[in-house]
Amino acid sequence: MHIKEAAKRLNTTARSIRFYEEKGLISPTKDSENDYRAFTENDLMRLSTILALREIGISIENIRKILENPEIDIKQYLNIQRTALFEKWIEMKDMIETIDKMLEQPDDNEHFAEDIQKLSQHLKAMKSIRKSWKDRWNFDKQAAGYDQNIKMHGYRFNVHQDYDNALDMVAGTVSMQTGDTCLDIGIGTGNLGSRFLDKGINVIGVDQSEEMLKRCQEKHPSIETRKGHFLALPLMDNQAEGVVSSYALHHIPDNEKLLALQEMSRVVKDNGQICIADLMFLDANHKKQVLKNFLVEGNLEAADAIDDEYYADRSMLVDWFNQHKFRVETHQFNDILHMIYAVKGER
Ligand SMILES: C[S@@+](CC[C@H](N)C(=O)[O-])C[C@H]1O[C@@H](n2cnc3c(N)ncnc32)[C@H](O)[C@@H]1O
């Protein structure tokens, strides 16, 4: 088949087919007499894959890698691309919301220039917060031994005391129907998400660590895993009936936590539920008291471990939920482990 016919079959142009040929992604045979390209059905299949991948924004280089290596799982690239697009989309939404606020300024506002400057500074700060998180703990490296490690107790400080109780309580508190969607953020190896799978619930597990997601997939193939992070969840608005998270939120600093709650609220439906089991203190005074007690006991191991992470101030998270019209309940397992359960919307 000649190039024009191939282009027609694929709903593209001869020019773009030549472009992919120049890039070395396809190499149709050429007729020795007239030098015309002859496209086979196989060439067409390859071309239609190229066109589909370009349409969703995958780079020429990555397409080359996918095509050159039949072992490569194309879905892995699709997943990466989806995450990148969600990040862009969320950034665009922030920008559009800022424009809306700028446009809402009254015409006679004497401080217009200052006010839009403030809004743009806020936008800049949000962009930077969403991008700045780094994995200081190397969760990729922890993935293989994670399930074993949570069973081992530190010598003088056991963060995993009540781990199973807490996960059971989250699974028992969030009530969903078969076929509902539950998002588990920072899913790790799937210990919380799998408790929902057993009840016929569709579980989407998000994690920033690819190795954790791989481990989760090996253990629970029915969990849909997506790479992503607390501050740019790879889900559409109002997509999930439930959002849960265990032992993950304390890896992001306090100023990012409220943005993380905002993200959870974005993806959960009205009347949907958010449930977080994590390391936190009741409030700033409680933190001081617990740290003081550890120091008095000479337990530096505990004080250092707490310093290395961002245990939340529970009262701050609860205030946020109350201000955003959630109904909130809390539970305390021990000095440092708490659960917050919040239902979206007024009763
Ligand atoms: C201590 S593990 C907890 C795993 C699991 N939820 C559990 O209860 O066993 C923390 C998990 O949170 C993930 N995580 C940490 N910070 C994150 C972030 N900002 N966005 C997404 N995942 C994050 C880590 O990659 C890791 O898999």
mmCIF file of C-alpha atoms and ligand atoms in Angstrom:
data_model
loop_
_atom_site.group_PDB
_atom_site.id
_atom_site.type_symbol
_atom_site.label_atom_id
_atom_site.label_comp_id
_atom_site.label_asym_id
_atom_site.label_seq_id
_atom_site.Cartn_x
_atom_site.Cartn_y
_atom_site.Cartn_z
ATOM 1 C CA MET A 1 0.000 0.000 0.000
ATOM 2 C CA HIS A 2 1.279 3.476 -0.848
ATOM 3 C CA ILE A 3 1.802 6.281 1.614
ATOM 4 C CA LYS A 4 -1.378 8.157 0.674
ATOM 5 C CA GLU A 5 -3.531 5.113 1.196
ATOM 6 C CA ALA A 6 -1.784 4.337 4.487
ATOM 7 C CA ALA A 7 -2.367 7.907 5.650
ATOM 8 C CA LYS A 8 -6.046 7.663 4.713
ATOM 9 C CA ARG A 9 -6.481 4.362 6.551
ATOM 10 C CA LEU A 10 -4.932 5.849 9.693
ATOM 11 C CA ASN A 11 -6.673 9.194 9.444
ATOM 12 C CA THR A 12 -3.375 11.056 9.316
ATOM 13 C CA THR A 13 -1.219 12.810 6.730
ATOM 14 C CA ALA A 14 1.558 11.518 4.480
ATOM 15 C CA ARG A 15 3.714 14.251 6.012
ATOM 16 C CA SER A 16 3.449 12.889 9.520
ATOM 17 C CA ILE A 17 4.163 9.360 8.312
ATOM 18 C CA ARG A 18 7.339 10.671 6.653
ATOM 19 C CA PHE A 19 8.243 12.417 9.910
ATOM 20 C CA TYR A 20 8.105 9.128 11.859
ATOM 21 C CA GLU A 21 10.131 7.496 9.112
ATOM 22 C CA GLU A 22 12.767 10.236 9.414
ATOM 23 C CA LYS A 23 12.843 9.634 13.169
ATOM 24 C CA GLY A 24 13.533 5.958 12.436
ATOM 25 C CA LEU A 25 10.343 4.710 14.103
ATOM 26 C CA ILE A 26 9.152 2.982 10.933
ATOM 27 C CA SER A 27 10.999 1.739 7.884
ATOM 28 C CA PRO A 28 8.661 0.683 5.093
ATOM 29 C CA THR A 29 10.279 -1.126 2.194
ATOM 30 C CA LYS A 30 10.822 0.900 -0.971
ATOM 31 C CA ASP A 31 9.966 -0.260 -4.461
ATOM 32 C CA SER A 32 13.328 -0.663 -6.236
ATOM 33 C CA GLU A 33 11.938 0.637 -9.525
ATOM 34 C CA ASN A 34 10.115 3.801 -8.526
ATOM 35 C CA ASP A 35 11.313 4.310 -4.927
ATOM 36 C CA TYR A 36 7.713 4.412 -3.652
ATOM 37 C CA ARG A 37 7.224 3.301 -0.056
ATOM 38 C CA ALA A 38 5.195 0.133 0.347
ATOM 39 C CA PHE A 39 3.366 -0.235 3.667
ATOM 40 C CA THR A 40 2.403 -3.659 4.973
ATOM 41 C CA GLU A 41 -0.353 -4.418 7.515
ATOM 42 C CA ASN A 42 2.416 -4.744 10.119
ATOM 43 C CA ASP A 43 3.723 -1.257 9.269
ATOM 44 C CA LEU A 44 0.202 0.048 9.677
ATOM 45 C CA MET A 45 -0.173 -1.539 13.087
ATOM 46 C CA ARG A 46 3.127 -0.071 14.201
ATOM 47 C CA LEU A 47 2.132 3.331 12.852
ATOM 48 C CA SER A 48 -1.213 3.290 14.580
ATOM 49 C CA THR A 49 0.542 2.529 17.893
ATOM 50 C CA ILE A 50 2.917 5.443 17.262
ATOM 51 C CA LEU A 51 0.043 7.797 16.445
ATOM 52 C CA ALA A 52 -1.933 6.747 19.527
ATOM 53 C CA LEU A 53 1.054 7.224 21.823
ATOM 54 C CA ARG A 54 1.864 10.631 20.305
ATOM 55 C CA GLU A 55 -1.745 11.725 20.686
ATOM 56 C CA ILE A 56 -1.525 11.239 24.461
ATOM 57 C CA GLY A 57 1.773 13.102 24.567
ATOM 58 C CA ILE A 58 4.363 10.318 24.905
ATOM 59 C CA SER A 59 7.735 11.512 23.642
ATOM 60 C CA ILE A 60 9.359 10.186 20.457
ATOM 61 C CA GLU A 61 12.223 8.831 22.581
ATOM 62 C CA ASN A 62 9.898 6.858 24.843
ATOM 63 C CA ILE A 63 7.954 5.563 21.847
ATOM 64 C CA ARG A 64 11.244 4.364 20.409
ATOM 65 C CA LYS A 65 12.045 2.528 23.672
ATOM 66 C CA ILE A 66 8.605 0.917 23.711
ATOM 67 C CA LEU A 67 8.826 -0.216 20.082
ATOM 68 C CA GLU A 68 12.392 -1.430 20.263
ATOM 69 C CA ASN A 69 11.844 -3.587 23.307
ATOM 70 C CA PRO A 70 8.964 -6.054 23.009
ATOM 71 C CA GLU A 71 9.509 -7.008 26.683
ATOM 72 C CA ILE A 72 8.529 -3.516 27.797
ATOM 73 C CA ASP A 73 5.121 -3.207 29.373
ATOM 74 C CA ILE A 74 3.468 -0.381 27.454
ATOM 75 C CA LYS A 75 1.017 0.136 30.326
ATOM 76 C CA GLN A 76 3.892 1.252 32.502
ATOM 77 C CA TYR A 77 4.459 4.172 30.109
ATOM 78 C CA LEU A 78 0.750 4.913 29.972
ATOM 79 C CA ASN A 79 0.695 5.068 33.754
ATOM 80 C CA ILE A 80 3.654 7.437 33.894
ATOM 81 C CA GLN A 81 2.079 9.640 31.263
ATOM 82 C CA ARG A 82 -1.251 9.709 33.096
ATOM 83 C CA THR A 83 0.493 10.822 36.304
ATOM 84 C CA ALA A 84 2.346 13.575 34.439
ATOM 85 C CA LEU A 85 -0.880 14.776 32.817
ATOM 86 C CA PHE A 86 -2.727 14.799 36.148
ATOM 87 C CA GLU A 87 0.070 16.960 37.592
ATOM 88 C CA LYS A 88 -0.231 19.387 34.677
ATOM 89 C CA TRP A 89 -4.023 19.385 34.900
ATOM 90 C CA ILE A 90 -3.965 20.194 38.620
ATOM 91 C CA GLU A 91 -1.488 23.002 37.973
ATOM 92 C CA MET A 92 -3.767 24.375 35.238
ATOM 93 C CA LYS A 93 -6.745 24.209 37.591
ATOM 94 C CA ASP A 94 -4.800 26.221 40.182
ATOM 95 C CA MET A 95 -3.995 28.777 37.485
ATOM 96 C CA ILE A 96 -7.595 29.021 36.306
ATOM 97 C CA GLU A 97 -8.833 29.422 39.882
ATOM 98 C CA THR A 98 -6.327 32.232 40.366
ATOM 99 C CA ILE A 99 -7.548 33.960 37.205
ATOM 100 C CA ASP A 100 -11.140 33.615 38.491
ATOM 101 C CA LYS A 101 -10.143 35.304 41.741
ATOM 102 C CA MET A 102 -8.351 38.068 39.839
ATOM 103 C CA LEU A 103 -11.442 38.627 37.726
ATOM 104 C CA GLU A 104 -13.633 38.781 40.825
ATOM 105 C CA GLN A 105 -11.805 41.931 41.960
ATOM 106 C CA PRO A 106 -14.182 44.929 41.825
ATOM 107 C CA ASP A 107 -13.437 47.423 39.028
ATOM 108 C CA ASP A 108 -12.947 50.247 41.533
ATOM 109 C CA ASN A 109 -10.428 48.286 43.647
ATOM 110 C CA GLU A 110 -7.640 50.791 44.344
ATOM 111 C CA HIS A 111 -5.312 47.991 45.355
ATOM 112 C CA PHE A 112 -5.864 45.907 42.245
ATOM 113 C CA ALA A 113 -2.169 45.612 41.374
ATOM 114 C CA GLU A 114 -1.248 44.584 44.932
ATOM 115 C CA ASP A 115 -4.120 42.125 45.172
ATOM 116 C CA ILE A 116 -3.355 40.316 41.951
ATOM 117 C CA GLN A 117 0.296 40.267 42.962
ATOM 118 C CA LYS A 118 -0.701 38.505 46.227
ATOM 119 C CA LEU A 119 -2.802 36.004 44.301
ATOM 120 C CA SER A 120 0.036 35.276 41.917
ATOM 121 C CA GLN A 121 2.467 34.828 44.824
ATOM 122 C CA HIS A 122 0.057 32.372 46.410
ATOM 123 C CA LEU A 123 -0.148 30.481 43.112
ATOM 124 C CA LYS A 124 3.638 30.398 42.876
ATOM 125 C CA ALA A 125 3.877 28.999 46.414
ATOM 126 C CA MET A 126 1.306 26.276 45.609
ATOM 127 C CA LYS A 127 3.188 25.286 42.451
ATOM 128 C CA SER A 128 6.394 25.025 44.378
ATOM 129 C CA ILE A 129 4.833 23.033 47.264
ATOM 130 C CA ARG A 130 3.270 20.563 44.847
ATOM 131 C CA LYS A 131 6.640 19.986 43.196
ATOM 132 C CA SER A 132 9.041 20.154 46.099
ATOM 133 C CA TRP A 133 8.386 16.889 47.968
ATOM 134 C CA LYS A 134 11.343 14.502 47.982
ATOM 135 C CA ASP A 135 11.545 10.955 49.286
ATOM 136 C CA ARG A 136 14.152 11.284 52.044
ATOM 137 C CA TRP A 137 13.476 7.763 53.305
ATOM 138 C CA ASN A 138 14.081 5.873 50.057
ATOM 139 C CA PHE A 139 10.886 3.854 50.078
ATOM 140 C CA ASP A 140 11.937 2.115 46.867
ATOM 141 C CA LYS A 141 14.684 0.491 48.871
ATOM 142 C CA GLN A 142 12.381 -0.337 51.771
ATOM 143 C CA ALA A 143 9.740 -2.057 49.629
ATOM 144 C CA ALA A 144 11.129 -5.611 49.612
ATOM 145 C CA GLY A 145 11.559 -5.828 53.387
ATOM 146 C CA TYR A 146 8.656 -3.607 54.431
ATOM 147 C CA ASP A 147 6.178 -6.287 55.536
ATOM 148 C CA GLN A 148 8.853 -7.999 57.597
ATOM 149 C CA ASN A 149 10.111 -4.769 59.127
ATOM 150 C CA ILE A 150 6.755 -3.635 60.443
ATOM 151 C CA LYS A 151 6.645 -6.805 62.540
ATOM 152 C CA MET A 152 9.959 -5.988 64.195
ATOM 153 C CA HIS A 153 9.822 -3.614 67.099
ATOM 154 C CA GLY A 154 12.393 -0.910 67.716
ATOM 155 C CA TYR A 155 14.353 -1.460 70.903
ATOM 156 C CA ARG A 156 12.765 1.408 72.824
ATOM 157 C CA PHE A 157 10.255 2.889 70.436
ATOM 158 C CA ASN A 158 7.655 0.973 68.545
ATOM 159 C CA VAL A 159 5.898 3.019 65.882
ATOM 160 C CA HIS A 160 4.058 -0.074 64.738
ATOM 161 C CA GLN A 161 2.380 -0.707 68.054
ATOM 162 C CA ASP A 162 -1.349 -1.128 67.198
ATOM 163 C CA TYR A 163 -0.585 -1.204 63.427
ATOM 164 C CA ASP A 164 -3.004 -4.051 62.687
ATOM 165 C CA ASN A 165 -5.648 -2.682 65.067
ATOM 166 C CA ALA A 166 -5.503 0.664 63.308
ATOM 167 C CA LEU A 167 -5.791 -0.818 59.806
ATOM 168 C CA ASP A 168 -8.660 -3.058 60.939
ATOM 169 C CA MET A 169 -10.419 -0.090 62.452
ATOM 170 C CA VAL A 170 -10.120 1.977 59.274
ATOM 171 C CA ALA A 171 -11.528 -0.939 57.264
ATOM 172 C CA GLY A 172 -14.344 -1.384 59.785
ATOM 173 C CA THR A 173 -15.191 2.327 59.967
ATOM 174 C CA VAL A 174 -15.357 3.286 56.293
ATOM 175 C CA SER A 175 -18.536 1.704 55.017
ATOM 176 C CA MET A 176 -18.806 1.141 51.305
ATOM 177 C CA GLN A 177 -20.840 -0.971 48.907
ATOM 178 C CA THR A 178 -19.596 -3.619 46.510
ATOM 179 C CA GLY A 179 -18.380 -1.857 43.364
ATOM 180 C CA ASP A 180 -17.561 1.422 45.149
ATOM 181 C CA THR A 181 -14.110 2.909 44.678
ATOM 182 C CA CYS A 182 -11.689 3.324 47.535
ATOM 183 C CA LEU A 183 -8.458 5.239 47.086
ATOM 184 C CA ASP A 184 -5.566 4.285 49.374
ATOM 185 C CA ILE A 185 -2.874 6.996 49.369
ATOM 186 C CA GLY A 186 0.656 5.915 50.223
ATOM 187 C CA ILE A 187 -0.593 2.361 49.793
ATOM 188 C CA GLY A 188 2.861 0.812 50.240
ATOM 189 C CA THR A 189 2.575 -2.962 49.931
ATOM 190 C CA GLY A 190 -1.219 -2.865 50.107
ATOM 191 C CA ASN A 191 -1.907 -3.843 53.728
ATOM 192 C CA LEU A 192 -4.785 -1.397 54.148
ATOM 193 C CA GLY A 193 -6.163 -1.434 50.590
ATOM 194 C CA SER A 194 -6.391 -5.240 50.574
ATOM 195 C CA ARG A 195 -8.752 -5.106 53.567
ATOM 196 C CA PHE A 196 -11.244 -3.289 51.291
ATOM 197 C CA LEU A 197 -10.668 -5.626 48.329
ATOM 198 C CA ASP A 198 -11.895 -8.485 50.469
ATOM 199 C CA LYS A 199 -15.276 -6.701 50.675
ATOM 200 C CA GLY A 200 -15.685 -6.411 46.893
ATOM 201 C CA ILE A 201 -14.595 -2.793 46.753
ATOM 202 C CA ASN A 202 -12.481 -1.494 43.849
ATOM 203 C CA VAL A 203 -9.226 -0.284 45.277
ATOM 204 C CA ILE A 204 -6.952 2.261 43.614
ATOM 205 C CA GLY A 205 -3.589 2.459 45.334
ATOM 206 C CA VAL A 206 -1.474 5.569 44.888
ATOM 207 C CA ASP A 207 2.132 5.762 45.950
ATOM 208 C CA GLN A 208 5.178 7.794 44.999
ATOM 209 C CA SER A 209 7.375 4.680 45.164
ATOM 210 C CA GLU A 210 7.384 2.423 42.114
ATOM 211 C CA GLU A 211 8.918 -0.440 44.070
ATOM 212 C CA MET A 212 6.165 -0.272 46.695
ATOM 213 C CA LEU A 213 3.578 -0.325 43.904
ATOM 214 C CA LYS A 214 5.250 -3.348 42.298
ATOM 215 C CA ARG A 215 5.228 -5.195 45.597
ATOM 216 C CA CYS A 216 1.590 -4.255 46.125
ATOM 217 C CA GLN A 217 0.700 -5.588 42.654
ATOM 218 C CA GLU A 218 2.505 -8.868 43.280
ATOM 219 C CA LYS A 219 0.625 -9.390 46.531
ATOM 220 C CA HIS A 220 -2.764 -8.093 45.380
ATOM 221 C CA PRO A 221 -3.108 -8.165 41.586
ATOM 222 C CA SER A 222 -6.668 -6.822 41.782
ATOM 223 C CA ILE A 223 -5.564 -3.520 43.255
ATOM 224 C CA GLU A 224 -5.150 -0.896 40.548
ATOM 225 C CA THR A 225 -1.891 0.873 41.277
ATOM 226 C CA ARG A 226 -1.078 4.400 40.159
ATOM 227 C CA LYS A 227 2.089 6.359 40.660
ATOM 228 C CA GLY A 228 1.360 9.693 42.242
ATOM 229 C CA HIS A 229 1.607 11.739 45.383
ATOM 230 C CA PHE A 230 -0.490 13.341 48.076
ATOM 231 C CA LEU A 231 -0.335 16.788 46.500
ATOM 232 C CA ALA A 232 -1.404 15.831 42.974
ATOM 233 C CA LEU A 233 -3.602 12.750 43.159
ATOM 234 C CA PRO A 234 -3.946 10.963 39.805
ATOM 235 C CA LEU A 235 -7.747 10.856 39.981
ATOM 236 C CA MET A 236 -10.565 12.968 38.593
ATOM 237 C CA ASP A 237 -12.722 15.136 40.865
ATOM 238 C CA ASN A 238 -15.416 13.286 42.876
ATOM 239 C CA GLN A 239 -14.215 9.885 41.707
ATOM 240 C CA ALA A 240 -14.041 7.887 44.932
ATOM 241 C CA GLU A 241 -16.564 6.915 47.579
ATOM 242 C CA GLY A 242 -13.756 6.517 50.077
ATOM 243 C CA VAL A 243 -10.211 7.803 50.591
ATOM 244 C CA VAL A 244 -8.001 6.093 53.144
ATOM 245 C CA SER A 245 -4.384 6.379 54.164
ATOM 246 C CA SER A 246 -2.285 4.703 56.831
ATOM 247 C CA TYR A 247 1.190 5.554 58.075
ATOM 248 C CA ALA A 248 1.889 7.831 55.115
ATOM 249 C CA LEU A 249 0.761 11.396 55.872
ATOM 250 C CA HIS A 250 3.554 11.884 58.420
ATOM 251 C CA HIS A 251 6.020 11.956 55.533
ATOM 252 C CA ILE A 252 4.856 15.350 54.363
ATOM 253 C CA PRO A 253 5.494 18.604 56.238
ATOM 254 C CA ASP A 254 2.671 20.428 58.015
ATOM 255 C CA ASN A 255 2.260 23.169 55.400
ATOM 256 C CA GLU A 256 1.735 20.446 52.782
ATOM 257 C CA LYS A 257 -0.718 18.438 54.872
ATOM 258 C CA LEU A 258 -3.583 20.894 54.377
ATOM 259 C CA LEU A 259 -3.013 20.837 50.638
ATOM 260 C CA ALA A 260 -3.106 17.032 50.868
ATOM 261 C CA LEU A 261 -6.494 17.229 52.646
ATOM 262 C CA GLN A 262 -7.698 19.567 49.911
ATOM 263 C CA GLU A 263 -6.644 16.989 47.311
ATOM 264 C CA MET A 264 -8.451 14.193 49.189
ATOM 265 C CA SER A 265 -11.554 16.362 49.364
ATOM 266 C CA ARG A 266 -11.318 17.046 45.611
ATOM 267 C CA VAL A 267 -11.385 13.367 44.643
ATOM 268 C CA VAL A 268 -13.959 12.136 47.170
ATOM 269 C CA LYS A 269 -17.671 12.307 46.288
ATOM 270 C CA ASP A 270 -20.249 14.199 48.365
ATOM 271 C CA ASN A 271 -21.052 12.091 51.407
ATOM 272 C CA GLY A 272 -17.838 10.214 50.675
ATOM 273 C CA GLN A 273 -15.536 9.280 53.527
ATOM 274 C CA ILE A 274 -11.929 10.073 54.313
ATOM 275 C CA CYS A 275 -10.146 8.020 56.950
ATOM 276 C CA ILE A 276 -6.560 8.545 58.041
ATOM 277 C CA ALA A 277 -4.680 6.384 60.529
ATOM 278 C CA ASP A 278 -1.318 7.906 61.254
ATOM 279 C CA LEU A 279 1.341 9.048 63.642
ATOM 280 C CA MET A 280 0.231 12.327 65.192
ATOM 281 C CA PHE A 281 -0.259 14.201 68.426
ATOM 282 C CA LEU A 282 -3.470 15.619 69.822
ATOM 283 C CA ASP A 283 -2.032 19.138 69.542
ATOM 284 C CA ALA A 284 1.153 21.130 70.099
ATOM 285 C CA ASN A 285 0.985 20.761 73.908
ATOM 286 C CA HIS A 286 0.522 17.028 73.697
ATOM 287 C CA LYS A 287 3.568 16.813 71.411
ATOM 288 C CA LYS A 288 5.675 18.749 73.959
ATOM 289 C CA GLN A 289 4.464 16.513 76.774
ATOM 290 C CA VAL A 290 5.118 13.229 74.942
ATOM 291 C CA LEU A 291 8.579 14.376 73.823
ATOM 292 C CA LYS A 292 9.370 15.545 77.357
ATOM 293 C CA ASN A 293 8.359 12.169 78.776
ATOM 294 C CA PHE A 294 10.634 10.360 76.303
ATOM 295 C CA LEU A 295 13.547 12.657 77.170
ATOM 296 C CA VAL A 296 12.986 12.217 80.910
ATOM 297 C CA GLU A 297 13.085 8.441 80.362
ATOM 298 C CA GLY A 298 16.319 8.990 78.407
ATOM 299 C CA ASN A 299 14.665 7.535 75.326
ATOM 300 C CA LEU A 300 16.559 9.468 72.650
ATOM 301 C CA GLU A 301 15.687 6.860 70.045
ATOM 302 C CA ALA A 302 12.036 7.955 70.249
ATOM 303 C CA ALA A 303 12.821 11.675 70.234
ATOM 304 C CA ASP A 304 15.099 11.270 67.168
ATOM 305 C CA ALA A 305 12.564 9.177 65.274
ATOM 306 C CA ILE A 306 9.844 11.766 65.890
ATOM 307 C CA ASP A 307 12.177 14.570 64.817
ATOM 308 C CA ASP A 308 12.969 12.819 61.548
ATOM 309 C CA GLU A 309 9.355 12.829 60.379
ATOM 310 C CA TYR A 310 6.344 15.151 60.393
ATOM 311 C CA TYR A 311 3.889 13.756 62.926
ATOM 312 C CA ALA A 312 0.705 15.783 62.495
ATOM 313 C CA ASP A 313 -1.084 18.007 64.944
ATOM 314 C CA ARG A 314 -4.459 16.243 65.017
ATOM 315 C CA SER A 315 -6.316 19.387 66.082
ATOM 316 C CA MET A 316 -5.075 21.191 62.952
ATOM 317 C CA LEU A 317 -6.374 18.437 60.647
ATOM 318 C CA VAL A 318 -9.692 18.248 62.510
ATOM 319 C CA ASP A 319 -10.087 22.051 62.278
ATOM 320 C CA TRP A 320 -9.538 21.879 58.535
ATOM 321 C CA PHE A 321 -12.216 19.203 58.135
ATOM 322 C CA ASN A 322 -14.657 21.176 60.297
ATOM 323 C CA GLN A 323 -14.029 24.360 58.326
ATOM 324 C CA HIS A 324 -14.690 22.470 55.100
ATOM 325 C CA LYS A 325 -18.030 21.071 56.247
ATOM 326 C CA PHE A 326 -16.979 17.529 57.007
ATOM 327 C CA ARG A 327 -18.423 15.587 59.939
ATOM 328 C CA VAL A 328 -15.446 14.382 61.930
ATOM 329 C CA GLU A 329 -14.768 11.636 64.453
ATOM 330 C CA THR A 330 -11.439 10.718 65.996
ATOM 331 C CA HIS A 331 -9.891 7.805 67.800
ATOM 332 C CA GLN A 332 -6.644 7.461 69.713
ATOM 333 C CA PHE A 333 -4.836 4.099 69.761
ATOM 334 C CA ASN A 334 -1.823 5.153 71.813
ATOM 335 C CA ASP A 335 0.265 8.271 72.476
ATOM 336 C CA ILE A 336 1.301 8.679 68.850
ATOM 337 C CA LEU A 337 -1.191 6.739 66.747
ATOM 338 C CA HIS A 338 -4.590 8.222 65.900
ATOM 339 C CA MET A 339 -7.395 7.861 63.409
ATOM 340 C CA ILE A 340 -9.439 10.668 61.850
ATOM 341 C CA TYR A 341 -12.670 9.765 60.103
ATOM 342 C CA ALA A 342 -14.407 12.521 58.125
ATOM 343 C CA VAL A 343 -17.559 12.455 56.007
ATOM 344 C CA LYS A 344 -17.948 15.077 53.301
ATOM 345 C CA GLY A 345 -20.974 17.359 53.375
ATOM 346 C CA GLU A 346 -23.412 18.614 55.983
ATOM 347 C CA ARG A 347 -25.746 16.163 57.649
HETATM 348 C C1 LIG B 1 5.307 3.653 56.064
HETATM 349 S S1 LIG B 1 4.696 3.300 54.479
HETATM 350 C C2 LIG B 1 2.993 2.887 54.799
HETATM 351 C C3 LIG B 1 2.435 1.944 53.776
HETATM 352 C C4 LIG B 1 1.006 1.449 54.032
HETATM 353 N N1 LIG B 1 0.048 2.507 53.909
HETATM 354 C C5 LIG B 1 0.883 0.775 55.355
HETATM 355 O O1 LIG B 1 0.079 1.197 56.188
HETATM 356 O O2 LIG B 1 1.587 -0.211 55.570
HETATM 357 C C6 LIG B 1 4.560 4.902 53.757
HETATM 358 C C7 LIG B 1 4.168 4.867 52.278
HETATM 359 O O3 LIG B 1 3.765 6.160 51.915
HETATM 360 C C8 LIG B 1 4.359 6.485 50.681
HETATM 361 N N2 LIG B 1 4.499 7.949 50.635
HETATM 362 C C9 LIG B 1 5.244 8.726 51.439
HETATM 363 N N3 LIG B 1 5.115 10.008 51.094
HETATM 364 C C10 LIG B 1 4.274 10.042 50.036
HETATM 365 C C11 LIG B 1 3.755 11.083 49.211
HETATM 366 N N4 LIG B 1 4.096 12.351 49.408
HETATM 367 N N5 LIG B 1 2.897 10.744 48.237
HETATM 368 C C12 LIG B 1 2.551 9.448 48.013
HETATM 369 N N6 LIG B 1 3.030 8.425 48.740
HETATM 370 C C13 LIG B 1 3.866 8.720 49.758
HETATM 371 C C14 LIG B 1 5.699 5.788 50.693
HETATM 372 O O4 LIG B 1 6.230 5.621 49.399
HETATM 373 C C15 LIG B 1 5.335 4.494 51.375
HETATM 374 O O5 LIG B 1 4.929 3.508 50.470
#
